[in-house]
Short mmCIF file of C-alpha atoms and ligand atoms in Angstrom, two decimals:
data_model
loop_
_atom_site.label_atom_id
_atom_site.label_comp_id
_atom_site.label_asym_id
_atom_site.label_seq_id
_atom_site.Cartn_x
_atom_site.Cartn_y
_atom_site.Cartn_z
CA MET A 1 15.03 57.16 6.36
CA SER A 2 18.61 56.93 7.63
CA LYS A 3 19.22 55.25 10.98
CA ILE A 4 20.49 58.54 12.41
CA LYS A 5 17.40 60.46 11.29
CA HIS A 6 15.22 57.74 12.78
CA ALA A 7 17.07 57.88 16.10
CA VAL A 8 16.79 61.69 16.18
CA LEU A 9 13.03 61.54 15.53
CA ILE A 10 12.55 58.96 18.28
CA SER A 11 14.58 61.10 20.70
CA ILE A 12 12.48 64.18 19.87
CA TYR A 13 9.31 62.16 20.39
CA LEU A 14 10.52 60.77 23.74
CA LEU A 15 11.56 64.25 24.83
CA GLY A 16 8.06 65.50 23.95
CA VAL A 17 6.48 62.71 25.98
CA ALA A 18 8.78 63.47 28.90
CA VAL A 19 7.91 67.19 28.78
CA VAL A 20 4.16 66.49 28.70
CA THR A 21 4.47 64.02 31.59
CA LEU A 22 6.57 66.46 33.57
CA GLN A 23 4.06 69.25 32.92
CA ALA A 24 1.23 67.04 34.17
CA GLN A 25 3.20 66.10 37.26
CA THR A 26 4.21 69.64 38.08
CA GLN A 27 0.63 70.93 37.79
CA ILE A 28 -0.76 71.11 41.28
CA PRO A 29 -4.23 69.63 41.91
CA HIS A 30 -6.84 71.99 40.48
CA LEU A 31 -10.39 72.16 39.21
CA GLN A 32 -11.24 72.22 35.53
CA ARG A 33 -14.47 72.39 33.55
CA GLN A 34 -15.58 69.65 31.19
CA GLY A 35 -18.89 70.61 29.57
CA THR A 36 -21.29 71.30 32.44
CA ALA A 37 -19.14 69.40 34.97
CA THR A 38 -16.28 70.53 37.17
CA GLN A 39 -13.53 67.97 37.55
CA LEU A 40 -10.67 67.65 39.99
CA VAL A 41 -7.42 67.25 38.06
CA VAL A 42 -4.54 65.44 39.77
CA ASP A 43 -1.23 64.86 37.98
CA GLY A 44 -2.79 66.14 34.76
CA GLN A 45 -5.68 63.61 34.83
CA PRO A 46 -9.28 63.97 36.03
CA PHE A 47 -9.64 62.24 39.38
CA LEU A 48 -12.76 60.80 41.02
CA ILE A 49 -12.53 60.84 44.81
CA LEU A 50 -13.65 57.48 46.21
CA GLY A 51 -12.97 58.52 49.75
CA GLY A 52 -13.83 58.11 53.36
CA GLU A 53 -13.52 60.40 56.36
CA LEU A 54 -11.89 59.16 59.55
CA HIS A 55 -13.24 59.67 63.04
CA ASN A 56 -12.17 63.08 64.33
CA SER A 57 -9.35 61.87 66.59
CA SER A 58 -7.88 59.01 64.54
CA SER A 59 -5.35 61.08 62.62
CA SER A 60 -3.95 62.66 65.81
CA SER A 61 -1.76 59.56 66.35
CA LEU A 62 0.41 57.91 63.70
CA ALA A 63 0.55 54.70 65.73
CA TYR A 64 -3.25 54.59 65.93
CA MET A 65 -3.39 55.14 62.17
CA GLU A 66 -1.03 52.29 61.30
CA PRO A 67 -3.60 49.45 61.08
CA ILE A 68 -6.24 51.80 59.65
CA TRP A 69 -4.41 52.45 56.37
CA LYS A 70 -4.82 48.81 55.36
CA SER A 71 -8.58 48.85 55.97
CA MET A 72 -8.83 51.98 53.79
CA VAL A 73 -7.17 49.99 51.00
CA ASP A 74 -9.53 47.05 51.66
CA LEU A 75 -12.44 49.46 51.22
CA HIS A 76 -11.07 50.35 47.75
CA PHE A 77 -10.55 53.98 48.73
CA ASN A 78 -8.29 56.15 46.65
CA THR A 79 -8.49 59.05 49.15
CA VAL A 80 -8.70 59.46 52.91
CA LEU A 81 -10.15 62.57 54.56
CA ALA A 82 -8.24 63.22 57.78
CA GLY A 83 -8.42 66.01 60.35
CA VAL A 84 -5.37 68.13 61.13
CA SER A 85 -5.83 70.49 64.04
CA TRP A 86 -4.64 73.96 64.91
CA GLU A 87 -3.96 72.90 68.53
CA LEU A 88 -1.44 70.23 67.48
CA ILE A 89 0.14 72.22 64.65
CA GLU A 90 0.73 75.42 66.61
CA PRO A 91 0.94 74.40 70.29
CA GLU A 92 2.62 77.72 71.11
CA GLU A 93 2.07 80.90 69.19
CA GLY A 94 4.45 80.99 66.22
CA ARG A 95 5.94 77.52 66.93
CA PHE A 96 4.78 75.00 64.37
CA ASP A 97 5.01 71.23 64.48
CA PHE A 98 4.28 69.37 61.26
CA GLY A 99 5.45 65.92 62.38
CA LEU A 100 1.93 64.53 62.30
CA VAL A 101 1.18 66.05 58.89
CA ASP A 102 4.38 64.53 57.48
CA GLY A 103 3.58 61.14 59.01
CA LEU A 104 0.07 61.15 57.54
CA ILE A 105 1.42 62.03 54.09
CA GLU A 106 4.02 59.28 54.40
CA GLY A 107 1.39 56.73 55.53
CA ALA A 108 -0.92 57.63 52.66
CA ARG A 109 1.89 57.36 50.11
CA ARG A 110 2.89 53.94 51.43
CA HIS A 111 -0.65 52.76 50.74
CA ASN A 112 -1.04 54.51 47.40
CA LEU A 113 -3.74 56.78 48.82
CA ARG A 114 -4.37 60.51 48.41
CA LEU A 115 -5.37 62.80 51.24
CA VAL A 116 -7.84 65.57 51.82
CA PHE A 117 -6.91 67.38 55.02
CA LEU A 118 -9.65 68.87 57.16
CA TRP A 119 -8.45 72.07 58.84
CA PHE A 120 -9.89 71.92 62.33
CA GLY A 121 -9.04 75.57 63.05
CA SER A 122 -11.34 78.11 64.65
CA TRP A 123 -14.40 75.86 64.47
CA LYS A 124 -15.41 72.23 64.46
CA ASN A 125 -19.18 71.55 64.63
CA GLY A 126 -19.75 75.19 65.52
CA MET A 127 -17.48 75.01 68.58
CA SER A 128 -13.87 76.12 69.01
CA SER A 129 -12.49 73.07 70.79
CA TYR A 130 -9.61 72.64 68.31
CA ALA A 131 -8.18 76.14 68.87
CA PRO A 132 -4.84 75.94 70.73
CA LEU A 133 -4.85 76.49 74.47
CA TRP A 134 -3.00 79.81 74.08
CA VAL A 135 -5.98 81.03 72.04
CA LYS A 136 -8.58 79.57 74.40
CA LYS A 137 -6.98 81.13 77.46
CA ASP A 138 -6.56 84.58 75.93
CA TYR A 139 -10.27 85.35 75.75
CA LYS A 140 -9.64 89.09 75.84
CA ARG A 141 -7.56 89.03 72.64
CA PHE A 142 -9.55 86.28 70.93
CA ALA A 143 -13.19 87.28 71.40
CA ARG A 144 -15.99 84.75 71.90
CA VAL A 145 -19.60 84.60 70.75
CA ARG A 146 -22.25 85.81 73.16
CA LEU A 147 -25.76 84.36 72.99
CA ARG A 148 -29.10 85.98 73.79
CA GLY A 149 -29.26 86.61 77.53
CA GLY A 150 -25.55 87.49 77.68
CA ARG A 151 -24.01 83.99 78.02
CA THR A 152 -20.54 83.72 76.46
CA VAL A 153 -19.79 80.40 74.74
CA GLU A 154 -16.55 78.66 73.75
CA VAL A 155 -16.93 79.75 70.14
CA LEU A 156 -14.57 82.22 68.52
CA SER A 157 -16.43 85.25 67.23
CA THR A 158 -16.27 86.05 63.53
CA ILE A 159 -16.32 89.77 64.38
CA CYS A 160 -12.76 89.79 65.70
CA PRO A 161 -9.85 90.31 63.29
CA ALA A 162 -7.39 88.84 65.84
CA ASN A 163 -9.21 85.50 65.45
CA TRP A 164 -9.01 85.18 61.70
CA ASN A 165 -5.53 86.66 61.66
CA ALA A 166 -4.21 83.99 64.01
CA ASP A 167 -6.13 81.17 62.30
CA GLY A 168 -5.09 82.42 58.84
CA LYS A 169 -1.42 82.53 59.87
CA ALA A 170 -1.50 78.95 61.11
CA TYR A 171 -3.38 77.74 58.03
CA ALA A 172 -0.93 79.58 55.74
CA ALA A 173 1.98 77.91 57.57
CA LEU A 174 0.31 74.53 57.04
CA MET A 175 -0.22 75.16 53.33
CA ARG A 176 3.37 76.40 52.94
CA HIS A 177 4.58 73.20 54.57
CA ILE A 178 2.38 71.00 52.37
CA ARG A 179 3.75 72.78 49.29
CA GLU A 180 7.30 72.17 50.49
CA VAL A 181 6.86 68.47 51.23
CA ASP A 182 4.17 67.55 48.71
CA GLY A 183 4.26 70.18 45.95
CA ALA A 184 5.77 67.62 43.57
CA ASP A 185 3.96 64.43 44.65
CA HIS A 186 0.40 65.70 45.18
CA THR A 187 -0.60 63.24 47.87
CA VAL A 188 -2.72 66.05 49.36
CA ILE A 189 -5.29 66.89 46.69
CA MET A 190 -7.77 69.18 48.44
CA MET A 191 -8.37 71.00 51.74
CA GLN A 192 -11.44 71.48 53.88
CA VAL A 193 -11.28 74.88 55.60
CA GLU A 194 -12.78 74.66 59.15
CA ASN A 195 -15.57 72.20 59.90
CA GLU A 196 -19.33 72.87 60.06
CA VAL A 197 -19.07 76.50 61.18
CA GLY A 198 -21.93 78.52 62.66
CA VAL A 199 -23.54 79.67 65.91
CA LEU A 200 -25.48 77.03 67.85
CA GLY A 201 -28.11 77.89 70.42
CA ASP A 202 -29.00 81.26 68.93
CA SER A 203 -29.53 82.69 65.46
CA ARG A 204 -26.55 85.05 65.74
CA ASP A 205 -23.62 86.28 67.75
CA ARG A 206 -24.86 88.95 70.20
CA SER A 207 -21.49 90.19 71.45
CA GLU A 208 -21.15 93.97 71.50
CA ALA A 209 -19.04 94.01 68.33
CA ALA A 210 -21.55 91.74 66.57
CA ASN A 211 -24.54 93.87 67.62
CA GLN A 212 -22.72 96.91 66.32
CA ALA A 213 -21.97 95.21 62.96
CA PHE A 214 -25.56 93.95 62.71
CA SER A 215 -26.89 97.51 62.91
CA GLN A 216 -24.65 98.63 60.02
CA PRO A 217 -25.74 98.58 56.35
CA VAL A 218 -25.35 95.28 54.49
CA PRO A 219 -21.93 95.48 52.75
CA ARG A 220 -22.02 96.84 49.21
CA GLU A 221 -20.25 93.72 47.79
CA LEU A 222 -23.11 91.54 49.00
CA ILE A 223 -25.83 93.83 47.67
CA ASP A 224 -24.04 94.02 44.32
CA ALA A 225 -23.82 90.22 44.19
CA LEU A 226 -27.56 89.92 44.93
CA VAL A 227 -28.42 92.43 42.22
CA ARG A 228 -26.04 90.88 39.70
CA GLY A 229 -27.25 87.33 40.31
CA LYS A 230 -30.90 88.26 40.90
CA ASP A 231 -32.38 85.81 38.38
CA LYS A 232 -30.30 82.89 39.61
CA LEU A 233 -30.57 83.37 43.36
CA GLN A 234 -31.51 80.35 45.46
CA PRO A 235 -35.34 80.63 45.70
CA ASP A 236 -35.58 80.94 49.53
CA LEU A 237 -33.00 83.72 49.65
CA ARG A 238 -34.62 85.48 46.75
CA LYS A 239 -37.99 85.27 48.48
CA LYS A 240 -36.56 86.83 51.64
CA TRP A 241 -34.89 89.65 49.76
CA GLU A 242 -37.90 90.33 47.50
CA GLY A 243 -40.27 89.98 50.46
CA ALA A 244 -38.38 92.81 52.17
CA GLY A 245 -38.72 94.99 49.03
CA SER A 246 -35.63 93.99 46.94
CA ARG A 247 -33.75 96.86 48.56
CA ASN A 248 -30.40 98.01 47.21
CA SER A 249 -29.27 99.25 50.61
CA GLY A 250 -30.19 99.06 54.27
CA THR A 251 -29.45 97.18 57.46
CA TRP A 252 -29.63 93.37 57.59
CA GLU A 253 -33.19 93.50 58.91
CA GLN A 254 -34.21 96.01 56.25
CA VAL A 255 -32.71 93.98 53.41
CA PHE A 256 -33.68 90.47 54.55
CA GLY A 257 -36.66 91.19 56.84
CA ALA A 258 -36.71 91.06 60.65
CA GLY A 259 -36.34 87.68 62.38
CA PRO A 260 -33.93 84.75 62.46
CA GLY A 261 -33.58 84.83 58.64
CA SER A 262 -31.70 88.14 58.69
CA ASP A 263 -29.60 86.94 61.64
CA GLU A 264 -28.64 83.88 59.61
CA ALA A 265 -27.83 85.97 56.52
CA PHE A 266 -25.62 88.18 58.71
CA MET A 267 -23.82 85.17 60.19
CA ALA A 268 -23.42 83.57 56.73
CA TRP A 269 -21.70 86.72 55.50
CA ASN A 270 -19.46 86.90 58.55
CA TYR A 271 -18.49 83.23 58.60
CA GLY A 272 -18.06 83.42 54.83
CA THR A 273 -15.68 86.39 54.98
CA TYR A 274 -13.76 84.87 57.91
CA VAL A 275 -13.28 81.55 56.08
CA GLU A 276 -12.38 83.56 52.98
CA ASN A 277 -9.56 85.26 54.91
CA VAL A 278 -8.25 81.91 56.10
CA ALA A 279 -8.58 80.22 52.68
CA LYS A 280 -6.97 83.19 50.92
CA ALA A 281 -3.98 83.13 53.28
CA GLY A 282 -3.61 79.39 52.59
CA LYS A 283 -4.00 79.71 48.84
CA ALA A 284 -1.30 82.40 48.75
CA GLU A 285 1.05 79.60 49.86
CA TYR A 286 -0.36 76.63 47.96
CA ALA A 287 -3.48 77.04 45.85
CA ILE A 288 -5.03 73.57 45.73
CA PRO A 289 -8.86 73.33 45.76
CA MET A 290 -10.56 74.23 49.04
CA TYR A 291 -14.09 73.72 50.32
CA ALA A 292 -16.30 74.33 53.35
CA ASN A 293 -18.70 71.71 54.72
CA THR A 294 -22.20 72.10 56.12
CA TRP A 295 -24.23 70.71 59.04
CA LEU A 296 -27.54 70.61 57.24
CA SER A 297 -30.67 72.43 58.35
CA SER A 298 -34.00 70.75 58.99
CA PRO A 299 -37.44 72.01 57.96
CA GLN A 300 -38.72 71.75 61.56
CA GLY A 301 -35.94 73.83 63.12
CA LYS A 302 -34.63 77.37 63.03
CA PRO A 303 -31.14 78.90 62.64
CA GLY A 304 -29.29 78.09 65.85
CA ASP A 305 -30.76 74.57 65.92
CA TRP A 306 -28.33 74.04 63.05
CA PRO A 307 -25.19 76.21 63.14
CA SER A 308 -26.45 79.60 62.03
CA GLY A 309 -24.31 80.94 59.19
CA CYS A 310 -23.15 77.52 57.93
CA PRO A 311 -23.28 77.34 54.10
CA GLU A 312 -26.85 76.02 53.94
CA PRO A 313 -28.51 76.05 50.50
CA HIS A 314 -30.59 79.10 51.45
CA VAL A 315 -27.46 81.19 52.19
CA MET A 316 -25.13 79.71 49.56
CA ASP A 317 -25.32 82.84 47.41
CA ILE A 318 -24.14 84.89 50.40
CA TRP A 319 -21.19 82.53 50.93
CA ARG A 320 -20.34 82.66 47.23
CA ALA A 321 -20.13 86.45 47.42
CA ALA A 322 -18.19 86.38 50.70
CA ALA A 323 -15.68 83.63 49.91
CA PRO A 324 -14.38 83.62 46.33
CA HIS A 325 -11.30 81.62 47.40
CA LEU A 326 -13.48 78.67 48.32
CA ASP A 327 -14.08 76.39 45.36
CA ILE A 328 -16.89 74.24 46.73
CA LEU A 329 -19.64 74.41 49.36
CA SER A 330 -20.33 70.88 50.51
CA PRO A 331 -23.18 69.12 52.29
CA ASP A 332 -22.63 66.54 55.05
CA ILE A 333 -25.60 64.33 54.22
CA TYR A 334 -26.84 62.05 56.99
CA ALA A 335 -30.51 62.84 56.33
CA PRO A 336 -32.55 60.16 54.53
CA ASP A 337 -33.33 62.36 51.49
CA PHE A 338 -29.83 62.08 50.02
CA ALA A 339 -30.87 62.86 46.45
CA GLU A 340 -32.74 66.00 47.45
CA TRP A 341 -29.72 67.45 49.28
CA CYS A 342 -27.46 66.70 46.31
CA ASN A 343 -29.94 68.50 44.07
CA ARG A 344 -29.82 71.56 46.32
CA TYR A 345 -26.03 71.72 46.44
CA VAL A 346 -25.50 71.92 42.69
CA HIS A 347 -27.10 75.38 42.81
CA ALA A 348 -25.49 77.98 40.52
CA GLY A 349 -22.73 75.67 39.27
CA ASN A 350 -21.48 74.64 42.71
CA PRO A 351 -19.55 71.40 42.11
CA LEU A 352 -20.81 68.49 44.21
CA PHE A 353 -18.43 66.98 46.74
CA VAL A 354 -19.94 65.06 49.67
CA PRO A 355 -17.29 64.90 52.42
CA GLU A 356 -19.56 63.21 54.96
CA MET A 357 -22.42 60.77 54.49
CA ARG A 358 -23.44 57.34 55.71
CA GLY A 359 -21.04 54.46 55.19
CA ASP A 360 -23.62 51.68 55.55
CA ALA A 361 -25.66 49.92 52.84
CA ASP A 362 -27.68 53.12 52.22
CA GLY A 363 -24.51 55.15 51.73
CA ALA A 364 -23.10 52.44 49.47
CA ARG A 365 -26.11 52.99 47.17
CA ASP A 366 -26.14 56.78 47.44
CA VAL A 367 -22.60 57.13 46.08
CA PHE A 368 -23.85 55.98 42.65
CA TYR A 369 -26.43 58.75 42.60
CA ALA A 370 -24.04 61.60 43.50
CA ILE A 371 -21.49 60.48 40.92
CA GLY A 372 -23.85 59.41 38.14
CA GLU A 373 -26.45 62.13 38.37
CA HIS A 374 -24.45 65.15 39.50
CA ASP A 375 -20.94 64.59 38.17
CA ALA A 376 -19.69 64.67 41.76
CA ILE A 377 -15.99 65.31 42.23
CA GLY A 378 -16.21 62.62 44.84
CA VAL A 379 -17.95 61.08 47.81
CA SER A 380 -16.75 60.23 51.29
CA PRO A 381 -18.70 58.44 54.02
CA PHE A 382 -17.83 59.39 57.61
CA ALA A 383 -16.34 57.24 60.41
CA VAL A 384 -14.93 54.75 57.93
CA ASP A 385 -12.37 53.45 60.40
CA SER A 386 -15.14 51.73 62.30
CA ILE A 387 -16.68 49.91 59.32
CA GLU A 388 -16.72 46.25 60.29
CA ASN A 389 -15.16 43.70 57.91
CA PRO A 390 -14.05 46.44 55.51
CA ALA A 391 -13.17 44.16 52.59
CA SER A 392 -16.63 42.57 52.50
CA SER A 393 -18.66 45.69 53.37
CA PRO A 394 -21.30 47.17 51.04
CA LEU A 395 -19.12 50.27 50.64
CA ALA A 396 -16.15 48.19 49.44
CA ALA A 397 -18.44 46.51 46.90
CA SER A 398 -19.66 49.87 45.55
CA TYR A 399 -16.21 51.41 45.44
CA GLY A 400 -14.79 48.28 43.78
CA ILE A 401 -17.27 48.80 40.96
CA LEU A 402 -16.87 52.59 40.82
CA ALA A 403 -13.09 52.26 40.71
CA GLN A 404 -13.45 50.13 37.58
CA LEU A 405 -15.85 52.64 36.03
CA ALA A 406 -13.94 55.78 37.02
CA PRO A 407 -12.14 56.35 33.67
CA LEU A 408 -15.44 55.94 31.80
CA ILE A 409 -17.30 58.20 34.23
CA LEU A 410 -14.66 60.92 34.03
CA GLN A 411 -14.64 60.74 30.23
CA HIS A 412 -18.41 61.26 30.02
CA GLN A 413 -19.02 63.81 32.80
CA GLY A 414 -20.63 67.09 31.81
CA LYS A 415 -21.68 65.96 28.30
CA GLY A 416 -25.20 64.60 28.79
CA GLU A 417 -23.82 61.06 28.60
CA LEU A 418 -24.21 59.97 32.21
CA THR A 419 -27.08 59.45 34.63
CA GLY A 420 -27.50 58.15 38.17
CA PHE A 421 -30.61 57.10 40.08
CA LEU A 422 -32.07 55.82 43.32
CA LEU A 423 -35.35 53.89 43.15
CA ASP A 424 -37.70 52.66 45.86
CA LYS A 425 -41.40 51.97 46.26
CA GLU A 426 -42.20 55.69 46.46
CA HIS A 427 -39.99 56.47 43.45
CA PRO A 428 -40.26 53.28 41.34
CA SER A 429 -39.07 54.79 38.05
CA VAL A 430 -37.25 57.73 36.49
CA LYS A 431 -36.68 58.95 32.95
CA ALA A 432 -33.32 60.26 31.82
CA GLU A 433 -32.06 61.49 28.49
CA VAL A 434 -28.63 60.07 27.70
CA ALA A 435 -26.79 60.42 24.37
CA GLY A 436 -29.86 60.69 22.16
CA TYR A 437 -32.00 58.08 23.96
CA GLN A 438 -34.65 58.40 26.61
CA LEU A 439 -34.01 55.76 29.25
CA GLU A 440 -36.95 54.63 31.34
CA ILE A 441 -35.32 53.16 34.42
CA SER A 442 -37.58 51.28 36.83
CA LEU A 443 -37.42 48.81 39.69
CA ASP A 444 -36.56 45.38 38.31
CA SER A 445 -39.31 42.81 38.09
CA ILE A 446 -39.09 39.19 36.98
CA PHE A 447 -41.44 36.20 37.50
CA GLY A 448 -43.68 38.45 39.60
CA GLN A 449 -40.82 39.28 41.98
CA ASN A 450 -40.34 43.03 42.31
CA ALA A 451 -37.19 44.63 43.65
CA SER A 452 -37.90 47.07 46.47
CA ILE A 453 -34.71 49.05 45.96
CA GLY A 454 -32.80 49.90 42.81
CA TYR A 455 -29.76 52.08 42.25
CA GLY A 456 -26.98 52.62 39.80
CA LEU A 457 -25.50 54.72 37.06
CA ILE A 458 -25.37 54.48 33.28
CA ALA A 459 -22.88 56.01 30.86
CA ALA A 460 -23.09 56.13 27.07
CA SER A 461 -19.96 54.24 26.06
CA GLY A 462 -20.40 54.60 22.28
CA PRO A 463 -23.05 55.17 19.62
CA ASP A 464 -26.05 53.03 20.65
CA GLU A 465 -23.99 51.49 23.44
CA PHE A 466 -24.21 51.93 27.22
CA VAL A 467 -22.31 50.67 30.23
CA GLY A 468 -24.20 50.52 33.51
CA ALA A 469 -23.63 49.41 37.08
CA GLY A 470 -25.92 48.88 40.00
CA SER A 471 -28.63 46.58 41.23
CA GLY A 472 -32.41 46.04 41.20
CA PHE A 473 -33.40 48.02 38.09
CA ARG A 474 -34.21 47.57 34.42
CA VAL A 475 -34.02 49.91 31.47
CA ALA A 476 -36.19 50.45 28.39
CA PHE A 477 -35.01 52.71 25.56
CA SER A 478 -36.69 55.13 23.17
CA ALA A 479 -34.65 57.09 20.64
CA LYS A 480 -34.83 60.86 20.58
CA THR A 481 -33.14 61.25 17.21
CA PRO A 482 -34.62 60.79 13.70
CA GLY A 483 -34.68 57.17 12.48
CA PRO A 484 -36.63 53.92 12.96
CA ARG A 485 -39.31 54.34 15.59
CA ILE A 486 -38.75 51.43 17.95
CA SER A 487 -35.61 50.99 20.07
CA THR A 488 -34.77 47.92 22.05
CA VAL A 489 -32.06 45.80 23.57
CA GLY A 490 -29.68 44.25 21.02
CA SER A 491 -27.23 42.52 23.34
CA VAL A 492 -26.20 42.60 26.97
CA ASP A 493 -22.86 41.43 28.29
CA GLU A 494 -21.89 41.22 31.90
CA GLY A 495 -18.31 42.27 32.45
CA THR A 496 -15.53 44.04 34.24
CA LEU A 497 -13.31 46.95 33.36
CA LEU A 498 -9.58 46.58 33.82
CA ASN A 499 -7.75 49.91 33.48
CA GLY A 500 -10.60 51.09 31.25
CA LYS A 501 -10.55 47.95 29.05
CA TRP A 502 -13.79 45.96 28.81
CA ILE A 503 -13.60 42.23 29.62
CA SER A 504 -16.79 40.32 28.85
CA GLY A 505 -18.33 37.75 31.15
CA ARG A 506 -21.72 36.08 30.54
CA ARG A 507 -23.90 37.04 27.57
CA LEU A 508 -27.18 37.94 29.28
CA ASN A 509 -30.22 36.88 27.27
CA GLY A 510 -33.50 35.08 27.82
CA ASP A 511 -34.81 35.64 31.33
CA GLU A 512 -31.78 37.79 32.07
CA ASN A 513 -32.94 40.47 29.62
CA ASP A 514 -36.63 39.61 29.71
CA GLN A 515 -36.41 38.10 26.20
CA GLY A 516 -34.79 41.22 24.77
CA GLN A 517 -37.27 43.69 26.23
CA TYR A 518 -35.18 45.15 29.06
CA TRP A 519 -31.60 45.72 30.09
CA ARG A 520 -31.87 44.10 33.52
CA PHE A 521 -29.83 44.37 36.71
CA ASP A 522 -30.85 41.71 39.23
CA ARG A 523 -30.36 41.99 43.00
CA ARG A 524 -26.57 41.59 42.82
CA LEU A 525 -24.32 44.58 42.25
CA SER A 526 -22.87 44.18 38.76
CA ILE A 527 -21.57 45.91 35.64
CA SER A 528 -22.94 45.20 32.18
CA ARG A 529 -22.85 46.64 28.67
CA CYS A 530 -25.89 47.00 26.47
CA VAL A 531 -26.09 47.57 22.71
CA VAL A 532 -29.36 49.11 21.50
CA TYR A 533 -30.85 48.86 17.99
CA ARG A 534 -33.83 50.41 16.22
CA PHE A 535 -36.51 49.02 13.88
CA GLU A 536 -40.05 49.78 12.65
C1 DGJ B 1 -20.29 66.08 61.54
C2 DGJ B 1 -18.88 66.53 61.76
O1 DGJ B 1 -18.45 67.31 60.68
C3 DGJ B 1 -17.95 65.36 61.97
O2 DGJ B 1 -16.66 65.84 62.24
C4 DGJ B 1 -18.47 64.50 63.10
O3 DGJ B 1 -18.46 65.21 64.29
C5 DGJ B 1 -19.85 64.03 62.75
N1 DGJ B 1 -20.73 65.15 62.55
C6 DGJ B 1 -20.40 63.12 63.84
O4 DGJ B 1 -21.62 62.60 63.45
#
C-alpha cells in the first residue's frame, strides 16, 4: 500500500472515531434497555450511579458546600444528589436566579462528580415549604389543601391549575438553563421532580374543588390503563378494583370501593397528573431522565399517616397512567426490610433507583443487593455530608469495590448473569441461577465459626467463570446445562479490577476455599474470581 493511501485510510479511521465520540458526547443522558434491565446512559456509556444525597439545606450555599465536595470524593461517589429549590430560583415571579445551580455544577465538575438535582418545588415531604414567598402569600390564587374538619394546611392543592402552571414554568426555566450550561458536558444526569408528595394528616384533600373532583367519574385514561394492564396490575390495587366489581366506569368510591383506599387512589391520580405537567414542561426544554420519590407506607398505618397519593407500590399503576413523562418511581428505603421494598419497586418494569436509604453499615451492605439483584440504575444513601470519617466509612469501602466492578456489572445487567443477596440468621441461604449454573449462596462457616451476616453480588465473567464481591458468604455450584454431573470450585483468586482489567492477588486454596468445596468470602469485604469445573 502506498504511503499516501495508508495516510488517507488512517485519516478516515480517525475521523470515524471522532464522529462516534462526538455522537456519544452530544447524546444527552437517557435510559436504554439491555435485556431485562434499564440502564442510564451518560456520554454514550452505561453509567452506574454510586451516589449520595445531601442534607436538604447543604446545597443552598456554595461556601457551605466547598469542604463537602472533597468528602464526597473520599466516599468514592460518582454522583451527588442535591436539592435546588423553587424559592431560591424564582424569588419573584418571573425573575430567575441560577447562580446557585451554576455554582453547584461548577463544584461537581471540579471534583469529577455528576449531579442529580432534586426539584424542591410545590412539595417536599408532603409540605409546601419550598414554594416561594410570593406563592405562599397569595393563597387565593394558589389554593391549599383542606383536611377533614375544614382546617387548611400549608400544602399546595393538586386541584388548582394555577399551582402546577407556576411550578411547571419555574421547572421548565430550570431545565432550559441546565440545557444551556450543561447540554454538552452532562454533569447533571437526572432530575427528581418534587420530593415525597402527598397529603399528610388525612387520606385526601377535602377542599371544595377536591370534593367536587372526587364526586366525578374516574378519568377514562385511568380506567383504560386498568383494563389494558389488568393481568399485570399490582396485586393490592387489583384486589381493590376487582373487590369493587372491576367496573369500567364510576366515581372513585364506586371503582375502588369506599374508604381511605379510594381517597388514596384519587390523590395518586391527582399528584401523578400534577407531577406529569411539571415533568412534561421540563422535558420540553431538556429531556433527561426524571423520577419521583416515595415516603414509604407502613402496614400498621393508613393513607395520611404516610403522604396519601405518594407513588406507593399499591398505587404505582395509577402513577404510571398519570405520569408518562416520569421514567422511574423510586422508594426512599429507611425501613429494615430493604430487599422487600426493592422487590416491590421493580413492578411492571419500573427501573430501580434508590435515591434515599441508610448510609451506615446496613446501607453499605444493601447497595450490593439493589445493584446485584435488581440491576439498579443506582443507589444513594441520604445525609451523606454528615458521615463521619468518610474515607474509612463502610459506605466508602462498598463504593470502592462497586466502582471497580461497575464496568463488569453494567456489561452483565439484564442477561441473567448477575445476582445480589443479603443473608442473615433468618435468611441463611439463597439459590440463584446465573449463566447456566445454580449457585447456592449461604452464610460462610469455617472451623465451626458461622458468619451472622453475609452480602454481596456475583457476575458471570466468562464461561464457567464468576467474579464476586462481598463478605460472610460461600457458594456451591451445580450446573443446569447438559454435561458431567458434579460441579465444583476449580480455582479462586483474590484480586482487584483496574479500569475493568483483572489484577490477581492471593490464590485462595486450602482453608480459604474449604479444600475446593466452596468459593468463600470471609468477614472482610473483598473481590475474588472463581473458575468452576465439572466431573462425574
Ligand atoms: C425524606 C426526605 O425525602 C428527605 O428530604 C429528608 O427530609 C429525609 N426524609 C429525612 O429523614
